[in-house]
Amino acid sequence: MAKGSRRGGRVRDKWRDKQWIIVNAPSAFDRVPLNYIPISDINNAKGRVIENTLYDMLKQDPTQHQTKIFVQIDKINAGMATTIFKGHEYAKEFLRSLIRRGSSMINFVNEYKTSDGYLFRVSSTAFSHRRINTAKKHEIRLAMDNLLKERIPNLTLDEFVKEVTMGKMSNDMMEEAKKIAVIRHVGVRKTKLLSSPLQNEDTSTSNDFTSETSEEISSDSPDNPDAEEVQDETNA
């Protein structure tokens, strides 16, 4: 045997041991097939969070690419995975495109529970045409909170998902905000599932889609031309 040669068995191809499964959308999106992914173990795959876009769900409007949807694998049976809605958020590029010099950005965060017991953290945002004072910002936050507190407890999970991702909730908040100031955009920019009726504890896993500290555009970022206005006030 040549000097320096090594003995060893054949390297096992781990990909040959993987099982491929079809991941379906949550019931709010009619459980359409979304992804075809490999898994090593069914039990380890449960709880995995997968990122898609709203366009992947609906295949309707190209602008739906600007909304990210996060689904979490719930059950796997016969090569098919069912999922639950874990949350959504604006794409970072879309959020940055909304920022304008000389205007105000108003953020509001609070927690709300659906009629069937799903607790969500909901982050809303509004952009004015021109700078507005602190009093008007407070009025807008209060208007958004009042609408969400009145609406969400009367919605099932599926109804909630549709309203926050397809624009109904945002349109209604816009109507309220326009009564206070000249507004060019209002939206539910992010939701995050905190607990379900079967899980009173936090449903976050190591596969969670974002951290709360990194979701915002930094007030010191060069991408933020109006830094003093981009301050997120949290009421959670």
PDB file of C-alpha atoms in Angstrom, residues 3-4 8 10 27 31 35 56 58 71 86 109 111 130 136 139 147 151 184 193 195 207 210 225:
ATOM      1  CA  LYS A   3       2.607   5.573   1.945  1.00  0.00           C
ATOM      2  CA  GLY A   4      -0.001   8.031   3.137  1.00  0.00           C
ATOM      3  CA  GLY A   8     -12.001   3.654   4.884  1.00  0.00           C
ATOM      4  CA  ARG A  10     -17.566   4.107   1.192  1.00  0.00           C
ATOM      5  CA  SER A  27     -56.699  26.000   4.971  1.00  0.00           C
ATOM      6  CA  ARG A  31     -54.443  23.816   0.972  1.00  0.00           C
ATOM      7  CA  ASN A  35     -43.313  23.094  -1.903  1.00  0.00           C
ATOM      8  CA  ASP A  56     -47.076  31.458  -4.349  1.00  0.00           C
ATOM      9  CA  LEU A  58     -52.759  32.755  -4.958  1.00  0.00           C
ATOM     10  CA  VAL A  71     -46.226  28.352   7.237  1.00  0.00           C
ATOM     11  CA  LYS A  86     -47.317  31.090  11.286  1.00  0.00           C
ATOM     12  CA  VAL A 109     -47.745  46.720  17.750  1.00  0.00           C
ATOM     13  CA  GLU A 111     -51.520  41.330  20.570  1.00  0.00           C
ATOM     14  CA  ARG A 130     -46.127  65.110   4.989  1.00  0.00           C
ATOM     15  CA  LYS A 136     -51.954  63.053  15.219  1.00  0.00           C
ATOM     16  CA  GLU A 139     -54.680  59.430  17.152  1.00  0.00           C
ATOM     17  CA  LEU A 147     -60.350  48.780  14.736  1.00  0.00           C
ATOM     18  CA  ARG A 151     -62.542  43.219  14.430  1.00  0.00           C
ATOM     19  CA  ARG A 184     -50.635  57.503   1.505  1.00  0.00           C
ATOM     20  CA  LEU A 193     -48.593  33.481  15.775  1.00  0.00           C
ATOM     21  CA  SER A 195     -50.111  30.581  20.671  1.00  0.00           C
ATOM     22  CA  ASN A 207     -37.072  27.644  12.929  1.00  0.00           C
ATOM     23  CA  THR A 210     -37.461  36.442  12.206  1.00  0.00           C
ATOM     24  CA  PRO A 225     -33.837  58.994   4.807  1.00  0.00           C
TER      25      PRO A 225
END
